Coordinates of C-alpha atoms and ligand atoms in Angstrom, one line a residue:
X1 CA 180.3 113.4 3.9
X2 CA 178.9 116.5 3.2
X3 CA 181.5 119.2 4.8
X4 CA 179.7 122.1 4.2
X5 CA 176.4 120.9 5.9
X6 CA 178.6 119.6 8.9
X7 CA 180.2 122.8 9.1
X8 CA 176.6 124.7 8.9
X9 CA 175.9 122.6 11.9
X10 CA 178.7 123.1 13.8
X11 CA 178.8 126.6 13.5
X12 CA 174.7 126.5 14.6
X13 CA 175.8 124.7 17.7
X14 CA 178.7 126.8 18.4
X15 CA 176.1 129.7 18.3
X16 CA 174.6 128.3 21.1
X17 CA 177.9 127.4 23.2
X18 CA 178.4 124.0 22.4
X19 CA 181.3 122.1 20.5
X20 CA 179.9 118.5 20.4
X21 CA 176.4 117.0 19.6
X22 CA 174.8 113.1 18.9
X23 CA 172.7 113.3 16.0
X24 CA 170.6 110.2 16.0
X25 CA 167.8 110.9 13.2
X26 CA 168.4 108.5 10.2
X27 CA 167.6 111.3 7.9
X28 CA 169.5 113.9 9.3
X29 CA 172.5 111.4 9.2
X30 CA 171.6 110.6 5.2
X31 CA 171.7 114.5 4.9
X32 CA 174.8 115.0 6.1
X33 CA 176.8 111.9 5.3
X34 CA 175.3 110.1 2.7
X35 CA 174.9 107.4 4.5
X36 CA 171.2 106.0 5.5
X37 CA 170.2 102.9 7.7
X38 CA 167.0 102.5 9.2
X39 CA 168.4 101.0 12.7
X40 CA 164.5 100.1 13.9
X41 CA 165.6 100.2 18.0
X42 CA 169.2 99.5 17.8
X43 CA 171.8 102.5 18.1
X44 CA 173.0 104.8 16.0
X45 CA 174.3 108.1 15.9
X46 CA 176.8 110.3 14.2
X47 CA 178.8 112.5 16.5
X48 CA 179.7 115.7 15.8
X49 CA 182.5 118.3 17.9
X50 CA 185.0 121.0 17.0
X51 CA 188.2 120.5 19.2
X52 CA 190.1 123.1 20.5
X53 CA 192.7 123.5 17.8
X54 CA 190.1 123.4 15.5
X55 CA 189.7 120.6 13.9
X56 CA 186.2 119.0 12.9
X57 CA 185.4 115.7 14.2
X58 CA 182.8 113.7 12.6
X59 CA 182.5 110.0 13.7
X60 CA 179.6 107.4 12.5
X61 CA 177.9 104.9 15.1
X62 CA 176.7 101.6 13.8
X63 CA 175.8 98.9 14.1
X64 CA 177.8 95.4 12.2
X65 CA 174.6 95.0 10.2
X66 CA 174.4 98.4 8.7
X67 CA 178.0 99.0 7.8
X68 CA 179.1 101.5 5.5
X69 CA 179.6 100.1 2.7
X70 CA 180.5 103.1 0.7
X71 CA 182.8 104.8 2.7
X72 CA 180.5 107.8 3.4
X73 CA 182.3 108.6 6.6
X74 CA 186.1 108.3 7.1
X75 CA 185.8 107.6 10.7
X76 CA 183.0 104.9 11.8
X77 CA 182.6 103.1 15.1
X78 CA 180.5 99.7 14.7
X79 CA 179.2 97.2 17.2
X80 CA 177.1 94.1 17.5
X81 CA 174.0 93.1 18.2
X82 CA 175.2 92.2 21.6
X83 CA 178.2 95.1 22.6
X84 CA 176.7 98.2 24.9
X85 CA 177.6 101.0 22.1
X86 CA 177.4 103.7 24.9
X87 CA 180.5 103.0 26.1
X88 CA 182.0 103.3 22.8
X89 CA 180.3 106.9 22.6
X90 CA 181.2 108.0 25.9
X91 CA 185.0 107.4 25.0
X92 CA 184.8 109.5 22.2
X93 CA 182.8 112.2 24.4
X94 CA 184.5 115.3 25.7
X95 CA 183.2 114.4 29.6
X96 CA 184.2 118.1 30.9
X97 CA 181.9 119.7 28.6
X98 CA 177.9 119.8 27.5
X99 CA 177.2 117.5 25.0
X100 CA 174.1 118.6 22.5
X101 CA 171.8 115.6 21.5
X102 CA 168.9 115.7 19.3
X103 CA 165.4 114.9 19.6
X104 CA 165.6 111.4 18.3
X105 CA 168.2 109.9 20.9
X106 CA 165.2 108.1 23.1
X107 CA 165.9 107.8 27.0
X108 CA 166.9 104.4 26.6
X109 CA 170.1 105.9 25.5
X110 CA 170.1 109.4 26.8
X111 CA 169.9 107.8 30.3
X112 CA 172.8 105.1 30.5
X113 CA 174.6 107.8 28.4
X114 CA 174.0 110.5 31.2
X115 CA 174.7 107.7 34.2
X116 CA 178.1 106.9 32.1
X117 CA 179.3 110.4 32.8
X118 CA 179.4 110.9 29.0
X119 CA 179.5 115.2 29.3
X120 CA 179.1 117.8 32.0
X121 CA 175.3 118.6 30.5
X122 CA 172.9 117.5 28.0
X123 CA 171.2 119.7 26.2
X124 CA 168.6 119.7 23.1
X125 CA 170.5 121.1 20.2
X126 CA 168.2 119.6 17.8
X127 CA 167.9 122.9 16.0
X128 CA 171.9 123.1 15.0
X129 CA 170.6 120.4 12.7
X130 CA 167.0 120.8 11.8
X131 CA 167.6 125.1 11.6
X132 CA 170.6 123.6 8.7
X133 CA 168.2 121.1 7.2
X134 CA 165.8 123.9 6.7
X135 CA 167.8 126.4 4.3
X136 CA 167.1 124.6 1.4
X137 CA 170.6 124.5 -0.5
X138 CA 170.2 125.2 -4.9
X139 CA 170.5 121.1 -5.1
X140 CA 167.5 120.8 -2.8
X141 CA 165.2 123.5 -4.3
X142 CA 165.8 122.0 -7.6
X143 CA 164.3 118.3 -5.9
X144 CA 161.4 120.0 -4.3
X145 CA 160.5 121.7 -7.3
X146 CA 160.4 118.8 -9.2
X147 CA 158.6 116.7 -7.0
X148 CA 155.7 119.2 -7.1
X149 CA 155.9 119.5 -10.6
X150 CA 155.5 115.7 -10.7
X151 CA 152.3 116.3 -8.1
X152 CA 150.9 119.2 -10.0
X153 CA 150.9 115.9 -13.2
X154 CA 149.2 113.4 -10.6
X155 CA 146.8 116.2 -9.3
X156 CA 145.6 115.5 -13.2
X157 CA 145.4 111.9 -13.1
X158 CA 142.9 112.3 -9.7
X159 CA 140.7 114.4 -11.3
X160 CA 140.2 112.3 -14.0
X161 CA 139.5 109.4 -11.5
X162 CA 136.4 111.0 -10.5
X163 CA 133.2 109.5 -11.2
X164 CA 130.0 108.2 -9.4
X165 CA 130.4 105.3 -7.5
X166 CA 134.2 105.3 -6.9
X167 CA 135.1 104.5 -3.6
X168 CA 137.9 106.9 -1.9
X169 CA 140.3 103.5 -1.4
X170 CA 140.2 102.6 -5.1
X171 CA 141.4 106.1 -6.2
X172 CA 143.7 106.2 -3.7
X173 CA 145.2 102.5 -4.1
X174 CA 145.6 103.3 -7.4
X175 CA 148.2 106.7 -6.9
X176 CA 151.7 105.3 -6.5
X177 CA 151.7 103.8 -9.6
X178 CA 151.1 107.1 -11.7
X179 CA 153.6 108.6 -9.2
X180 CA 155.7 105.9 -10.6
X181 CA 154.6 106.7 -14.4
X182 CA 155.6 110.3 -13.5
X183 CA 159.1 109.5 -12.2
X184 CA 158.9 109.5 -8.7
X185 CA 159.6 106.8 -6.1
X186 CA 157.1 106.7 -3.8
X187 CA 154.1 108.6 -1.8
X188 CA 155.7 111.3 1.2
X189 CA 152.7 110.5 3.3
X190 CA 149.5 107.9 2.9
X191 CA 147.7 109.6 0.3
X192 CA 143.7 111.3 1.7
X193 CA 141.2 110.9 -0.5
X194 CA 137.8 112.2 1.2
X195 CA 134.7 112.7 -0.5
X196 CA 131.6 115.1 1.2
X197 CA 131.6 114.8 4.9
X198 CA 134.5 112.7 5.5
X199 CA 136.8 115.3 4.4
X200 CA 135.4 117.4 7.8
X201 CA 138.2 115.1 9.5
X202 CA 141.2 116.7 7.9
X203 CA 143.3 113.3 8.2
X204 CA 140.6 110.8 6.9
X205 CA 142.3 107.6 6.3
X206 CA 140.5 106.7 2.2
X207 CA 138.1 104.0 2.6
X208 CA 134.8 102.5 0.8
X209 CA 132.6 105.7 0.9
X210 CA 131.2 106.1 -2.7
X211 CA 131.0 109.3 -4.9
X212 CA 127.5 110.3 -5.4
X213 CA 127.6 113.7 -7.3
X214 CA 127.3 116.7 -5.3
X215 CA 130.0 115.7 -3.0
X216 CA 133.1 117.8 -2.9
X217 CA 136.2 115.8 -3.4
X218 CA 139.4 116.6 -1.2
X219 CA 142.9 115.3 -2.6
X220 CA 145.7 116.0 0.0
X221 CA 148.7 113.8 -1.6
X222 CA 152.7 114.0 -1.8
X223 CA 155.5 112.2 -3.7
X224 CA 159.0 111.5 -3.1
X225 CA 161.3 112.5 -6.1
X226 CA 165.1 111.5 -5.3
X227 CA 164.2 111.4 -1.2
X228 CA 162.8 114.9 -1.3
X229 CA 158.6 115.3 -0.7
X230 CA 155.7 117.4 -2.4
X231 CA 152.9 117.9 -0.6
X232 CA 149.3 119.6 -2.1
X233 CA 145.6 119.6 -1.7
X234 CA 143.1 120.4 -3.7
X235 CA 139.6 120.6 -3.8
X236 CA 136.5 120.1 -6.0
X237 CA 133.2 120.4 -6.7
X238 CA 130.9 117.4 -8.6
X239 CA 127.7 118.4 -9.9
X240 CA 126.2 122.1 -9.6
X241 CA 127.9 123.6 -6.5
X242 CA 125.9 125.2 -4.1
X243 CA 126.1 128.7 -2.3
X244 CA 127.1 127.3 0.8
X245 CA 130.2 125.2 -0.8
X246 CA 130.9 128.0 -2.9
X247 CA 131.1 130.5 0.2
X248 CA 133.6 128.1 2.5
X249 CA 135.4 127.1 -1.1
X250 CA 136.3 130.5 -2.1
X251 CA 137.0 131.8 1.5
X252 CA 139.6 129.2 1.7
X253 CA 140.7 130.2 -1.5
X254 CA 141.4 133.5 -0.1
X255 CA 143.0 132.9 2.7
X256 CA 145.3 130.5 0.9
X257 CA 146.3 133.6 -1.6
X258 CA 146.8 136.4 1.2
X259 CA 149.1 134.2 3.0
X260 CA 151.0 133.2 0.1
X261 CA 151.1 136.9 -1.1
X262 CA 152.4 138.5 2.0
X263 CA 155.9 135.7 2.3
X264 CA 158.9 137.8 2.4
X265 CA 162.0 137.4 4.0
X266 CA 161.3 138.9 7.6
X267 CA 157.8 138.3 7.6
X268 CA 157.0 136.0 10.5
X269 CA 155.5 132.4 10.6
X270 CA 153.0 134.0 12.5
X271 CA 152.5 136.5 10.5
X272 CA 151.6 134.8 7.9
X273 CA 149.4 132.2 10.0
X274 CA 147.5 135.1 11.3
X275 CA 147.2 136.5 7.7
X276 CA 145.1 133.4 6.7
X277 CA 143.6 132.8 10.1
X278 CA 141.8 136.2 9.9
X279 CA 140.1 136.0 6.4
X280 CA 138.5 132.8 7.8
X281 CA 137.2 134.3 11.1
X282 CA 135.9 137.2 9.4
X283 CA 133.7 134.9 7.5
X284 CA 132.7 133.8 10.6
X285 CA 134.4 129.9 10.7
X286 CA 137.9 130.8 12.5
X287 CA 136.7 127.6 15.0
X288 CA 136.6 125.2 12.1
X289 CA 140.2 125.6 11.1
X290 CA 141.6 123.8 13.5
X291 CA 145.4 123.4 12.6
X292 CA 148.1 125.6 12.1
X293 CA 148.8 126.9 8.9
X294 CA 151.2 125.0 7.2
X295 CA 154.6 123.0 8.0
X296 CA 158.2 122.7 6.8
X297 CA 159.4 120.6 4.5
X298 CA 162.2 118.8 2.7
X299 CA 163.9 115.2 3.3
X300 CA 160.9 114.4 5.5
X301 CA 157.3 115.1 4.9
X302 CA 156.9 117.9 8.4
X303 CA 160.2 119.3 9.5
X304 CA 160.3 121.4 12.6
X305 CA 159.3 125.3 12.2
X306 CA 155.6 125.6 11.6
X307 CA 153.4 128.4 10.2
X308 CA 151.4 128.5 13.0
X309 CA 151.0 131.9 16.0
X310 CA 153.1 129.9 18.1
X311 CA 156.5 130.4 16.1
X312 CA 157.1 134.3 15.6
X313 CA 160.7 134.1 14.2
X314 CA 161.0 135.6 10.6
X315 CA 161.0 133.3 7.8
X316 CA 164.7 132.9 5.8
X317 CA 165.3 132.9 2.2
X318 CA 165.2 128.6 1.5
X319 CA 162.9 127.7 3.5
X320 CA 160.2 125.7 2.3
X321 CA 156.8 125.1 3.8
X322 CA 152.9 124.8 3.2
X323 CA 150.0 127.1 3.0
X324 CA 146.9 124.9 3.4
X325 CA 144.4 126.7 5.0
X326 CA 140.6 124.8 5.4
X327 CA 137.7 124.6 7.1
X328 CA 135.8 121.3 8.7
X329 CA 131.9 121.3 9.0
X330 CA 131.6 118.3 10.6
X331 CA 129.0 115.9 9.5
X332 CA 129.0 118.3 6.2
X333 CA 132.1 118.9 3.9
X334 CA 136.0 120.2 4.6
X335 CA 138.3 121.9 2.4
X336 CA 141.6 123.0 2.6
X337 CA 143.8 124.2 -0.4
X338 CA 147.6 123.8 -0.3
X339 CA 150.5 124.7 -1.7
X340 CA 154.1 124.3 -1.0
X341 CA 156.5 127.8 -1.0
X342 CA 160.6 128.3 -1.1
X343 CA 160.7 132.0 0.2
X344 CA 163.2 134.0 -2.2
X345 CA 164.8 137.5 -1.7
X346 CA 161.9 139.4 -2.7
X347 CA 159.0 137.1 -1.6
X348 CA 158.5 133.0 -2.5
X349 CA 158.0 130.8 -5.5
X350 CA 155.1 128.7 -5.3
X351 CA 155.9 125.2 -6.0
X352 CA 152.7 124.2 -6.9
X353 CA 150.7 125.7 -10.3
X354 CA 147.4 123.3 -10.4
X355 CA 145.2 125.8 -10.5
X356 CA 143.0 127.2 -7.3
X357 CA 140.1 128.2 -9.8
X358 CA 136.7 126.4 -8.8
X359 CA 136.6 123.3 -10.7
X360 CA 133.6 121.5 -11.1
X361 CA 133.4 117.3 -12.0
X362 CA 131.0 115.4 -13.3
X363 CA 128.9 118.8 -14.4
Ligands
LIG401 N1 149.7 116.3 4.0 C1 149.2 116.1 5.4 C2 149.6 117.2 6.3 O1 150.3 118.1 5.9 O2 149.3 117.1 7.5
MN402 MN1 150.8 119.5 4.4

């Protein structure tokens, strides 16, 4: 158990007038437990209160399969395959007062749960965790900066893959195991390889295009070091670049760098979106960005809170998001360059240090 996440938690939730919750997201339980199952569509949850005298009340659901072998939590409710856990969870449940839940308990749950008489209300309280998960403690900085370094290495190794007549799927197929090389685990997301007009789609799937020279090349990859995810693009040019690449390339460029130099504590997410957003449209391409700016991240690959105009809270020393700006011609070329940020006291440390520099392949 980790008692001063739980406690960060409970004191989020208390902020908001509740003294129970179900968290149900496997990660979230990992983050504050230790203990991780993937359940697939059985039941699982760990429950959270602070009683009246007090006391903190922490109490794993799950099922026989999954047991916890380790001992993570001292007090752990299991079931079969063929028990009705709610039962179990509605005993445990304060019934004369709201009961927070998070956004991973599906209605097939939630419902028999609410039918049950489990609490007086439900309400979504998935930001006393996800609001925790997103002030990155010392230990956790320290992870994401080391998976970056490890991508900043493998950004290397792509570059070097380039040549004419490799497809996108046989760079791509061949990432995890330099990942591997480079000490960490796995990818944090299917890795996109695009080459020339494919990358106008900014989530093309890598497949059998071939590299003729004179296409840009777009790399947007991640790794997992010790469960914790990197996440960067970069792109480049192959042969002589044109004006026209070299015009959407280095407005990109610029947008990426403004936003990054404006993150302070205080500054909004919006803020920052619209500091990006606005180099862009001033060249005259604001409709082919089509995405917000960039996304949290940590144990998983997008945690909630993006950089996007919708989200004007101020950003908080620990968090950790992206800052990949791009533009998408379609049926022409896309680029995007991105970085991942931890914002400090006086403004943020870029994870990343590949450089942003126009870099030409095969020249
Ligand atoms: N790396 C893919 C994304 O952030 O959507
Ligand atoms: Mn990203």
């Amino acid at each position: 158990m980790n008692e001063s996440r739980i406690k960060r938690v409970i004191d989020r939730l208390e902020g908001t007038g509740l003294h129970q919750m179900l968290v149900c997201d496997p990660v979230s339980i990992w983050y504050l437990t230790g203990y991780y199952t993937e359940p697939f569509e059985r039941f699982l949850a760990l429950y959270l209160a602070k009683r009246s005298d007090g006391s903190t009340v922490a109490t794993l659901f799950c099922n026989r399969l999954f047991p916890d072998a380790s001992g993570y939590c001292p007090q752990v409710v299991v079931f079969s395959d063929t028990d009705d856990p709610l039962p179990l969870v509605a005993k445990l449940c304060d019934h004369d007062a709201p009961l927070g839940v998070d956004k991973d308990l599906t209605a097939r749950w939630l419902l028999p749960l609410m039918d049950l008489g489990a609490a007086s209300r439900f309400k979504l309280a998935s930001e006393a965790v996800d609001g925790t998960r997103s002030i990155k403690d010392e230990q956790e900085r320290a992870l994401m900066r080391e998976a970056s370094r490890i991508n900043d290495e493998a950004m290397k190794w792509l570059a070097a893959q380039v040549r004419e007549g490799v497809t996108e799927e046989e760079i791509a197929s061949g990432l995890l195991a330099e990942y591997q090389r480079l000490g960490a685990q796995d990818h944090s997301f299917a890795p996109i390889v695009s080459f020339g007009a494919n990358a106008a789609d900014p989530h093309h799937e890598p497949d059998d295009t071939m590299l003729h020279t004179g296409d840009m090349v777009l790399f947007d990859v991640g790794c997992k070091y010790e469960n914790y995810c990197s996440d960067m693009t970069r792109t480049f040019f192959t042969g002589e670049p044109t004006e026209h690449q070299l015009e959407i390339y280095e407005t990109v460029r610029r947008a990426n760098e403004a936003a990054e130099a404006i993150i302070k504590p205080g500054v909004t997410f919006a803020e920052i979106d619209r500091t990006a957003r606005s180099i862009i449209e001033q060249a005259g391409y604001g409709e082919y960005f089509t995405h917000r700016l960039g996304h949290q991240i940590g144990i998983s690959e997008h945690e909630p809170g993006d950089v996007s105009s919708s989200h004007d809270e101020p950003v908080q020393v620990g968090q950790c998001f992206s800052i990949e700006p791009g533009i998408y011609l379609p049926g022409d070329l896309g680029v995007r360059i991105e970085d991942l940020v931890i914002v400090t006291e006086d403004g943020c440390e870029i994870l990343n240090h590949y450089p942003h520099e126009v870099c030409v392949l095969l020249a």
